[in-house]
mmCIF file of C-alpha atoms in Angstrom:
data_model
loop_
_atom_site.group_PDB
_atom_site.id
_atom_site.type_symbol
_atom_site.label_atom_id
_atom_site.label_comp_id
_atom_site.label_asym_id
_atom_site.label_seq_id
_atom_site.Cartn_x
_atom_site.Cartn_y
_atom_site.Cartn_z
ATOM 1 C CA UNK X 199 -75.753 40.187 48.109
ATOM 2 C CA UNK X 200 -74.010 37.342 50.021
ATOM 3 C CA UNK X 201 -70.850 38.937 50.660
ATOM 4 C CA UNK X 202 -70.681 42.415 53.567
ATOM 5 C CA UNK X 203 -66.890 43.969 53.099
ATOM 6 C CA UNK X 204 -63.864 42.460 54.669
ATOM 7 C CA UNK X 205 -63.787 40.937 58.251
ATOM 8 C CA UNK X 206 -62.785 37.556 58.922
ATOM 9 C CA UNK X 207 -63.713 35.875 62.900
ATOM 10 C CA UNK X 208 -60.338 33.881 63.303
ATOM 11 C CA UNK X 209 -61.289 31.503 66.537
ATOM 12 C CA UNK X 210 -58.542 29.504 68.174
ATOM 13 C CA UNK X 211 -58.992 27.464 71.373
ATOM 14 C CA UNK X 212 -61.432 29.618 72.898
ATOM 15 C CA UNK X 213 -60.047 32.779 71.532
ATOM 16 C CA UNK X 214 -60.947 35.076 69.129
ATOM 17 C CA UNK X 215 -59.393 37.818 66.866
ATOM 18 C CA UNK X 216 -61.050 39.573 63.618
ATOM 19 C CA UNK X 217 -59.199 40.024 60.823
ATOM 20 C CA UNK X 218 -59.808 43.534 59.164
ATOM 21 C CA UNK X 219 -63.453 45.037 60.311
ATOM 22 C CA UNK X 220 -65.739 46.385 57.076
ATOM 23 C CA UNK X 221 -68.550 48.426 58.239
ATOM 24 C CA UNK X 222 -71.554 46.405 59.380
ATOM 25 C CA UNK X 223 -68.770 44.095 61.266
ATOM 26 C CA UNK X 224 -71.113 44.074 64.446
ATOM 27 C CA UNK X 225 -74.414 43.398 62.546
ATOM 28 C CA UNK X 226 -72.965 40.583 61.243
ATOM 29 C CA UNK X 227 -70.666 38.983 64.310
ATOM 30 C CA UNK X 228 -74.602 39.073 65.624
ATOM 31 C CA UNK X 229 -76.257 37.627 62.892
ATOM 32 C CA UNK X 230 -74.262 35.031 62.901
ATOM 33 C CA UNK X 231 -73.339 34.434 66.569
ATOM 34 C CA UNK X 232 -69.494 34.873 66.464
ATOM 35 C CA UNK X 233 -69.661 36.097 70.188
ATOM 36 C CA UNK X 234 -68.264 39.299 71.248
ATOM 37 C CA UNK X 235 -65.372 38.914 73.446
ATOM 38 C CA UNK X 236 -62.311 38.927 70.814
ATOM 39 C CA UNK X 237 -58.974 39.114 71.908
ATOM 40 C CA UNK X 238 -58.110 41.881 69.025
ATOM 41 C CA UNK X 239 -58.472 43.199 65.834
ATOM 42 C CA UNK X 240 -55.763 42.996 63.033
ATOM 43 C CA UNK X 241 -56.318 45.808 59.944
ATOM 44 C CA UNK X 242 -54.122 44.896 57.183
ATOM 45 C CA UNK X 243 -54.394 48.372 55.783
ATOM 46 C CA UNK X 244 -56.248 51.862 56.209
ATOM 47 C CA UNK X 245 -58.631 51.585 52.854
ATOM 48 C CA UNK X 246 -62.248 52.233 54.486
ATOM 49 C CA UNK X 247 -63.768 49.076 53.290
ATOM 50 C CA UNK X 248 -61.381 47.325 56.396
ATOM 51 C CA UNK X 249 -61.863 49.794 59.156
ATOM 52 C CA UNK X 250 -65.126 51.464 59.014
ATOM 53 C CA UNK X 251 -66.765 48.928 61.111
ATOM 54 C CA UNK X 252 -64.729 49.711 63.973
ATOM 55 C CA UNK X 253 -66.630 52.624 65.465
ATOM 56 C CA UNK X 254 -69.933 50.161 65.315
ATOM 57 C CA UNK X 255 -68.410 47.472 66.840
ATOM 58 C CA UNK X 256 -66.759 49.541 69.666
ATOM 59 C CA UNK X 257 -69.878 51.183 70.756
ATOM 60 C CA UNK X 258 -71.681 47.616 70.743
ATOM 61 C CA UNK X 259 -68.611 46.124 72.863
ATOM 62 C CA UNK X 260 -68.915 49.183 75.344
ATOM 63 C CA UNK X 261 -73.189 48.079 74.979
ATOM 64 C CA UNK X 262 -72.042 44.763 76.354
ATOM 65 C CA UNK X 263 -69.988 45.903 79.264
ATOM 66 C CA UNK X 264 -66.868 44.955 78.190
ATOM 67 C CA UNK X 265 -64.334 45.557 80.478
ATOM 68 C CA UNK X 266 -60.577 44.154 79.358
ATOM 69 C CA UNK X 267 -58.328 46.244 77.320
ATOM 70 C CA UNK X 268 -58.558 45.532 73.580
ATOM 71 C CA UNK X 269 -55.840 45.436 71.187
ATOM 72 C CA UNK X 270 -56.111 47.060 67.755
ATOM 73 C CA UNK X 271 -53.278 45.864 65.703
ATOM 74 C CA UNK X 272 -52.648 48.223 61.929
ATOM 75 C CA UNK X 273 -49.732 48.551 59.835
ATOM 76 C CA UNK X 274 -46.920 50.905 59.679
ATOM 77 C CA UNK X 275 -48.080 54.587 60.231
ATOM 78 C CA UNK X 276 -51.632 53.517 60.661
ATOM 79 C CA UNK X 277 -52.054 54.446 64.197
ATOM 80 C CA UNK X 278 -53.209 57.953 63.852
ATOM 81 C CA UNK X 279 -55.675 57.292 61.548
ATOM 82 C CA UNK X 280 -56.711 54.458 63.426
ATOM 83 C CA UNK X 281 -57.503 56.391 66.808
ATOM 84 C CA UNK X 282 -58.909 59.111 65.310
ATOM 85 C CA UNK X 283 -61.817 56.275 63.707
ATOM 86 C CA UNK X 284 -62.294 54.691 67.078
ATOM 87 C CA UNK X 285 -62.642 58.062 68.692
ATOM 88 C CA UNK X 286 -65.494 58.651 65.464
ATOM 89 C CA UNK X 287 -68.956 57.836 67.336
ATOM 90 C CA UNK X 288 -66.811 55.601 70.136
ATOM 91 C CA UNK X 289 -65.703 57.936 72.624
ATOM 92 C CA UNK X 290 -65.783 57.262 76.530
ATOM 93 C CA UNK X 291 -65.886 53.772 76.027
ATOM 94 C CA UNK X 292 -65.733 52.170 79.599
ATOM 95 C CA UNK X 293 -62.177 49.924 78.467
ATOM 96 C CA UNK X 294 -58.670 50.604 76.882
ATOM 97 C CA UNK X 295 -58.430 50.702 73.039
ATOM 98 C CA UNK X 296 -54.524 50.071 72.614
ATOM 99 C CA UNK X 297 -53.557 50.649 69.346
ATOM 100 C CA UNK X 298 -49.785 49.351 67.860
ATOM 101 C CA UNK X 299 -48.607 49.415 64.424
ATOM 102 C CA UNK X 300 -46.560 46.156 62.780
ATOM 103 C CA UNK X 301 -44.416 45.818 60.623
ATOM 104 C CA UNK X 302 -44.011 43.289 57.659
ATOM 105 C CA UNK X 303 -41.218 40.392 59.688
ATOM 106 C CA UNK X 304 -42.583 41.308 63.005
ATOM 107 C CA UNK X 305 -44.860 39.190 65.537
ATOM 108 C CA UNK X 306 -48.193 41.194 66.089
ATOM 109 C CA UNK X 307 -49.284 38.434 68.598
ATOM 110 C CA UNK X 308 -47.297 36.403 70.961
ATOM 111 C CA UNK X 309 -49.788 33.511 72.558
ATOM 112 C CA UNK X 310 -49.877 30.690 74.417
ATOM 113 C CA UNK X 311 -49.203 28.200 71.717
ATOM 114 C CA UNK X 312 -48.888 30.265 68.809
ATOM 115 C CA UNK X 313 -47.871 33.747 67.654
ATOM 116 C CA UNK X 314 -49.071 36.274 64.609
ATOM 117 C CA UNK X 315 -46.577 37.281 61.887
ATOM 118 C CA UNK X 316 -46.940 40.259 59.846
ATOM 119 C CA UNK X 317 -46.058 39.975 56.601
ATOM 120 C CA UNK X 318 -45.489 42.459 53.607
ATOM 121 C CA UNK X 319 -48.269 42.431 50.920
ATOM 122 C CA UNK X 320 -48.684 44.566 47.428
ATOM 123 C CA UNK X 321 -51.457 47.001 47.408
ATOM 124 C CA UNK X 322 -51.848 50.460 46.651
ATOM 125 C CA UNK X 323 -50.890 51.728 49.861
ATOM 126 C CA UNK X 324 -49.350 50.352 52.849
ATOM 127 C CA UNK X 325 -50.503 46.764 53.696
ATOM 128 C CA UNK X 326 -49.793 43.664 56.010
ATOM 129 C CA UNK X 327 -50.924 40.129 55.649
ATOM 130 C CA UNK X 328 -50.943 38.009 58.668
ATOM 131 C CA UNK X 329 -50.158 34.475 59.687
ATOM 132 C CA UNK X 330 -51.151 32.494 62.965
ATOM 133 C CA UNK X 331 -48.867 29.876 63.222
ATOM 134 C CA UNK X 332 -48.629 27.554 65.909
ATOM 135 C CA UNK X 333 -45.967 26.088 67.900
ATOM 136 C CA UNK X 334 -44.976 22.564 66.997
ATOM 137 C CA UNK X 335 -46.506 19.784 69.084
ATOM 138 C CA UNK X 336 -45.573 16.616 70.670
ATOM 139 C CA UNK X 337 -45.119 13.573 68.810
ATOM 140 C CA UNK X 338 -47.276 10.411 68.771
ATOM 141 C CA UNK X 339 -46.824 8.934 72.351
ATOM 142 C CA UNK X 340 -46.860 4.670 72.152
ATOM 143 C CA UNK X 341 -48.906 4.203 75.049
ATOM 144 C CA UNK X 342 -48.989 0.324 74.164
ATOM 145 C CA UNK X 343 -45.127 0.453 74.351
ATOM 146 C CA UNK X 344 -45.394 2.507 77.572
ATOM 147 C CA UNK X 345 -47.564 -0.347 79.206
ATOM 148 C CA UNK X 346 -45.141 -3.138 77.975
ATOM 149 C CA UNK X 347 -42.828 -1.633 79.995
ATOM 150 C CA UNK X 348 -44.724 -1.737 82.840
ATOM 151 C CA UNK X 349 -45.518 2.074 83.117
ATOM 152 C CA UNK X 350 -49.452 2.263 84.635
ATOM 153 C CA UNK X 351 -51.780 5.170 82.888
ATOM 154 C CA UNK X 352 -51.617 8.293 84.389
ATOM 155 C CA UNK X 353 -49.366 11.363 85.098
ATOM 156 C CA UNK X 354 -46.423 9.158 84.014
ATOM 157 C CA UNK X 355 -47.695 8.422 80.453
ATOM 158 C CA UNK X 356 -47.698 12.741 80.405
ATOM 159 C CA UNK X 357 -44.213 13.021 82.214
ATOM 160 C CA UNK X 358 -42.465 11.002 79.787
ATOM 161 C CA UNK X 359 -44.154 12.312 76.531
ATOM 162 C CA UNK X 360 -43.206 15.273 77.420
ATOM 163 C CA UNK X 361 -39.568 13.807 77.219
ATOM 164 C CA UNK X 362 -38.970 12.974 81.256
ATOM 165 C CA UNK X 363 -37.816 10.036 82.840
ATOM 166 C CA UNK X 364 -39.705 8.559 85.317
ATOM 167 C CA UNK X 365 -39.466 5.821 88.510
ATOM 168 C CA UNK X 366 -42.075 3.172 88.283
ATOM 169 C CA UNK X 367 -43.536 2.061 91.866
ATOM 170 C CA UNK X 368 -41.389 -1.198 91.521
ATOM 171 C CA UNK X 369 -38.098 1.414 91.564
ATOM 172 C CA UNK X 370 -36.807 0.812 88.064
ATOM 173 C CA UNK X 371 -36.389 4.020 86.122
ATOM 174 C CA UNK X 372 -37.713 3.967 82.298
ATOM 175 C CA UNK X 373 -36.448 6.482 80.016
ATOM 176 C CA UNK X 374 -38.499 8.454 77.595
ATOM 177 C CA UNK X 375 -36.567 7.359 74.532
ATOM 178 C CA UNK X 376 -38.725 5.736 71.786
ATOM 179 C CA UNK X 377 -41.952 6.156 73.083
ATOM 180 C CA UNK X 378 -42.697 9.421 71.324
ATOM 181 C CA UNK X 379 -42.655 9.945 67.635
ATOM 182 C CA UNK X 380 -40.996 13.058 66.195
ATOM 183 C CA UNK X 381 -42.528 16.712 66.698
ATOM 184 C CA UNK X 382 -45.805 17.463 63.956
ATOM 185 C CA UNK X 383 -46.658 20.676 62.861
ATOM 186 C CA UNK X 384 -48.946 22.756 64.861
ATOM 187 C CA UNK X 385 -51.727 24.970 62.497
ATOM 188 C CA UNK X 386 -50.644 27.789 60.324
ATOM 189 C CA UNK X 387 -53.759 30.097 59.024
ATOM 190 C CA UNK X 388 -52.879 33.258 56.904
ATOM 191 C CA UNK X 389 -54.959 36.102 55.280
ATOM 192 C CA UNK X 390 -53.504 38.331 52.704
ATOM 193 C CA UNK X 391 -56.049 41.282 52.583
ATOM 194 C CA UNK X 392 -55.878 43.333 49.472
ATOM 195 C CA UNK X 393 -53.057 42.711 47.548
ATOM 196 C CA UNK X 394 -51.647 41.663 43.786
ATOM 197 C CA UNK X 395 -50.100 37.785 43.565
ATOM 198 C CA UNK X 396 -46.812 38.978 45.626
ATOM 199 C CA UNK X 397 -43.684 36.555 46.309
ATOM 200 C CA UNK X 398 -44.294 37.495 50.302
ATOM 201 C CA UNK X 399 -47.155 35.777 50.329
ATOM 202 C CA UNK X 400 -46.258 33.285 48.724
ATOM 203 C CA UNK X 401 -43.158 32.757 51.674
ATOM 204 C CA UNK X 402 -45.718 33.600 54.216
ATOM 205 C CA UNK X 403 -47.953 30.659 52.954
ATOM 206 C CA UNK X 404 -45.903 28.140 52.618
ATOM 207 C CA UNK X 405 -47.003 24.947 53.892
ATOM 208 C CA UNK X 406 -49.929 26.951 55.615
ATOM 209 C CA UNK X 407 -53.490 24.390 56.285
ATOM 210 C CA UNK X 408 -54.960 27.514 55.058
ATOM 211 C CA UNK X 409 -54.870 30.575 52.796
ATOM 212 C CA UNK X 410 -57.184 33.053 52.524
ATOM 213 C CA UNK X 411 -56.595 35.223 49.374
ATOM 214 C CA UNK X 412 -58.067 38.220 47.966
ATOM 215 C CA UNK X 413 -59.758 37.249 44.084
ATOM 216 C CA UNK X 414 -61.419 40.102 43.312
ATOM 217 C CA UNK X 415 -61.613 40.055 39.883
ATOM 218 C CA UNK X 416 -61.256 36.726 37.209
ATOM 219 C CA UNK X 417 -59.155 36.671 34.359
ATOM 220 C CA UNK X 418 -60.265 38.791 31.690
ATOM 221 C CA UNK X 419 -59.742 42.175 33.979
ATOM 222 C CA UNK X 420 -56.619 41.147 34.766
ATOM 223 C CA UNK X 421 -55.618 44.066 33.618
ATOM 224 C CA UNK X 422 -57.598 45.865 35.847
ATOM 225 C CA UNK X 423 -56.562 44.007 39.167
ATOM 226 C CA UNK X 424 -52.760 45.165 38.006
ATOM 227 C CA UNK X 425 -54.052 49.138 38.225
ATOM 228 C CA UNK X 426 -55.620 48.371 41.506
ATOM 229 C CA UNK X 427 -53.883 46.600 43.462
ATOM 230 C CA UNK X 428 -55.644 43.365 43.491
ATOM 231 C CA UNK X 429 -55.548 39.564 42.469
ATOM 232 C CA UNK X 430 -57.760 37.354 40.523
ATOM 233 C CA UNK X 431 -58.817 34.365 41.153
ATOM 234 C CA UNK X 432 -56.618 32.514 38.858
ATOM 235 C CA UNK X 433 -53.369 34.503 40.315
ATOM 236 C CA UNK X 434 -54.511 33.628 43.797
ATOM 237 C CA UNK X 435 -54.647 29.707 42.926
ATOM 238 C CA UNK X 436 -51.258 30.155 41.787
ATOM 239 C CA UNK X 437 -49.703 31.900 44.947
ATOM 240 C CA UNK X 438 -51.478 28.598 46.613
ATOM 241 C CA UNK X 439 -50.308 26.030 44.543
ATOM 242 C CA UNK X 440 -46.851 27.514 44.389
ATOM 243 C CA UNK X 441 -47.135 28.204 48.432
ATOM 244 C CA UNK X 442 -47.636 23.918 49.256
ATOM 245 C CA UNK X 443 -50.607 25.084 51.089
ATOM 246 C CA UNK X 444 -53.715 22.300 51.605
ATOM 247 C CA UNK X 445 -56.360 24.549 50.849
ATOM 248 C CA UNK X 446 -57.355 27.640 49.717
ATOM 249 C CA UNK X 447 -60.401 30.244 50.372
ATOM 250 C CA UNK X 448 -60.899 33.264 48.123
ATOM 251 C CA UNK X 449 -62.482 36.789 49.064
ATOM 252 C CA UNK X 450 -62.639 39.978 48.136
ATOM 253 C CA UNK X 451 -64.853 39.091 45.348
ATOM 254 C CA UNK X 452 -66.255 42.367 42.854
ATOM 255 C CA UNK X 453 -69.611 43.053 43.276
ATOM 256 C CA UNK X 454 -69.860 42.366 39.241
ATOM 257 C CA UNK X 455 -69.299 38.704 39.929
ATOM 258 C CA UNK X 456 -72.078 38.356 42.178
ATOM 259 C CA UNK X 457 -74.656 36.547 40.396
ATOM 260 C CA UNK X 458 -71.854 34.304 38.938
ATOM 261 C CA UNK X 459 -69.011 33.603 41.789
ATOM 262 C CA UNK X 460 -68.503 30.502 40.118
ATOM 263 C CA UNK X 461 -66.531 31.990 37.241
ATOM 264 C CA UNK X 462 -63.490 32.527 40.119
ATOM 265 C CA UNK X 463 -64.289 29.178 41.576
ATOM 266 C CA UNK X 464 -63.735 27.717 38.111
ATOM 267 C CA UNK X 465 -60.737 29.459 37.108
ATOM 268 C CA UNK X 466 -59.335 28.950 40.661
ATOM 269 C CA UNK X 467 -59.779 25.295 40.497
ATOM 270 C CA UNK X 468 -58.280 24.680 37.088
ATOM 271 C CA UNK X 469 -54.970 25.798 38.725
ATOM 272 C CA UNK X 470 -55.301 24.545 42.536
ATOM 273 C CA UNK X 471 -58.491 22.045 43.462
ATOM 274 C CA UNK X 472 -58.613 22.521 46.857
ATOM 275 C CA UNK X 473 -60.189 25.787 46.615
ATOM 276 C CA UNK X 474 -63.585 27.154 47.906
ATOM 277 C CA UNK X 475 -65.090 30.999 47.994
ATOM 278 C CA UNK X 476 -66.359 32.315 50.984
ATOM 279 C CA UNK X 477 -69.968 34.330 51.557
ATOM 280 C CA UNK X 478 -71.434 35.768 54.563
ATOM 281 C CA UNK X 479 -71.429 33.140 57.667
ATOM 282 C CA UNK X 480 -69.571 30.652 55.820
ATOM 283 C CA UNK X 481 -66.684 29.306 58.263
ATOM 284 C CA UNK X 482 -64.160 26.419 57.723
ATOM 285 C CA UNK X 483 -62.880 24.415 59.864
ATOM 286 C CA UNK X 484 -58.218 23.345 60.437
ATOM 287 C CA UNK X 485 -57.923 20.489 61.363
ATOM 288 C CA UNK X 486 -54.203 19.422 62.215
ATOM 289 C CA UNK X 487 -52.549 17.861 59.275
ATOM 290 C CA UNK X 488 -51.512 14.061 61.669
ATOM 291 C CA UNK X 489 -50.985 12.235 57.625
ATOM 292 C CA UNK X 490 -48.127 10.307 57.971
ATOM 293 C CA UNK X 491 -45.861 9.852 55.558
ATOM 294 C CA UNK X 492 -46.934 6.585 54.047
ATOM 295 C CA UNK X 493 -50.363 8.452 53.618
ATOM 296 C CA UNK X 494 -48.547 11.378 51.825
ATOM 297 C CA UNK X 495 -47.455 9.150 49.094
ATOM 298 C CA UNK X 496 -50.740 7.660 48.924
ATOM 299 C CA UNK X 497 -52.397 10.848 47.718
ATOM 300 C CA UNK X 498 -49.895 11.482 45.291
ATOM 301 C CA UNK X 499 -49.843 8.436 43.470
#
């Protein structure tokens, strides 16, 4: 088997948050060197396949002397159940467990640079999704322009990209106008968990650099991915394609498909290219998404 149950390491900028933890979570963040010093754990919804790894994993933080609180984000009337799994084989752990429930429309995480969204998915009981999205960043600065007008490198080229005037040495004063482009995008990540194609995701998605979408099944149990709750692969390249996202990775994938993943990656593809499926220790890296315009039209034509 390539493929434990759900959990997702989501690293940003030197942090790190999981997304859902399946049991074995901690064998696996060590097998594959994900570190373990995350800044909190998001469970989209209270089926055992994305929780049970969280009395494992809380032991082997407490093993590694962890000290700072950690933050155990579930959805709406999850929290019972949630402490009462931590508190399973995890009790007098030497730091905080605080556990909050989120609702679909509501920010789970409020960073420095970014925030979490919780957003309303289709399962058979109650489930989140969640996005990272970052704030917007500054435009291109013209440092060429910048020396033109006289302004030497240094803390000045920063002052006035970040929209200040500033006083040259000589005493003339050079305004910040033109020398920075318009604002560009920051990042926007989301996972869906378990869920059937669902318009929320869809809004949730839109534009995202990446989607990562439960396929569990391909197209000939449809039927059966309607009864439980789930996607296939097909539907999932559809919610992508119909999304704007730039690319697309699919889990969740049935343990009957695991000799021959590449009947989802197939079916996927036919609908929406850009699409890979993940196995154990595959990452992917987001890059920023700096195309301009010009370059946009490019890669349609």
């Amino acid at each position: 088997m390539s493929r434990n149950v759900s959990s997702l390491a989501l690293a940003r900028e030197g942090q790190l948050f999981l997304l859902d933890c399946g049991e074995g979570t901690q064998r696996q963040m060590m097998r594959y060197r994900v570190g373990f010093a995350p800044e909190g754990i998001l469970i989209t919804h209270l089926h055992a396949d994305h929780y049970l790894g969280l009395p494992g994993l809380l032991r082997t933080l407490n093993l590694q002397e962890r000290a700072d609180p950690l933050r155990l984000w579930g959805p709406p009337r999850s929290a019972d159940m949630l402490r009462a799994i931590c508190e399973l084989g995890a009790d007098r752990l030497a730091y905080e467990v605080d556990i909050r429930e989120t609702s679909p429309g509501e920010t789970a995480v409020a960073g420095d640079g970014y925030r979490v969204l919780a957003f309303r998915t289709s399962h058979t009981r109650t489930s989140v999704g969640f996005a990272l999205v970052e704030d917007e960043r500054l435009g291109r600065f013209d440092v060429e322009r910048a020396r033109e007008l006289g302004v030497p490198p240094g803390p000045l080229f920063g002052r006035l990209h970040r929209g200040e005037a500033v006083e040259l040495p000589d005493g003339r004063r050079v305004d910040p106008a033109g020398l920075a482009g318009p604002p560009r995008p920051g990042r926007k990540v989301v996972y869906t968990g378990d869920t059937r194609p669902a318009p929320e995701t869809i809004e949730a998605a839109r534009g995202a650099d990446l989607l990562v979408h439960e396929a569990t099944f391909a197209a000939a149990d449809s039927r059966r991915a309607r009864e439980t709750g789930h996607s296939t692969a097909a539907q999932a390249a559809q919610v992508a394609l119909e999304a704007g996202v730039r690319r697309l990775v699919l889990t969740h994938i049935s343990a009957r498909y695991a000799q021959q993943p590449g009947i989802l990656l197939r079916e996927a593809r036919a609908i929406f290219p850009r699409t890979d499926i993940a196995r154990d220790g595959w990452s992917a890296e987001v890059p920023f998404d700096d195309r301009s315009d010009s370059d946009e039209e490019d890669e349609t034509t």
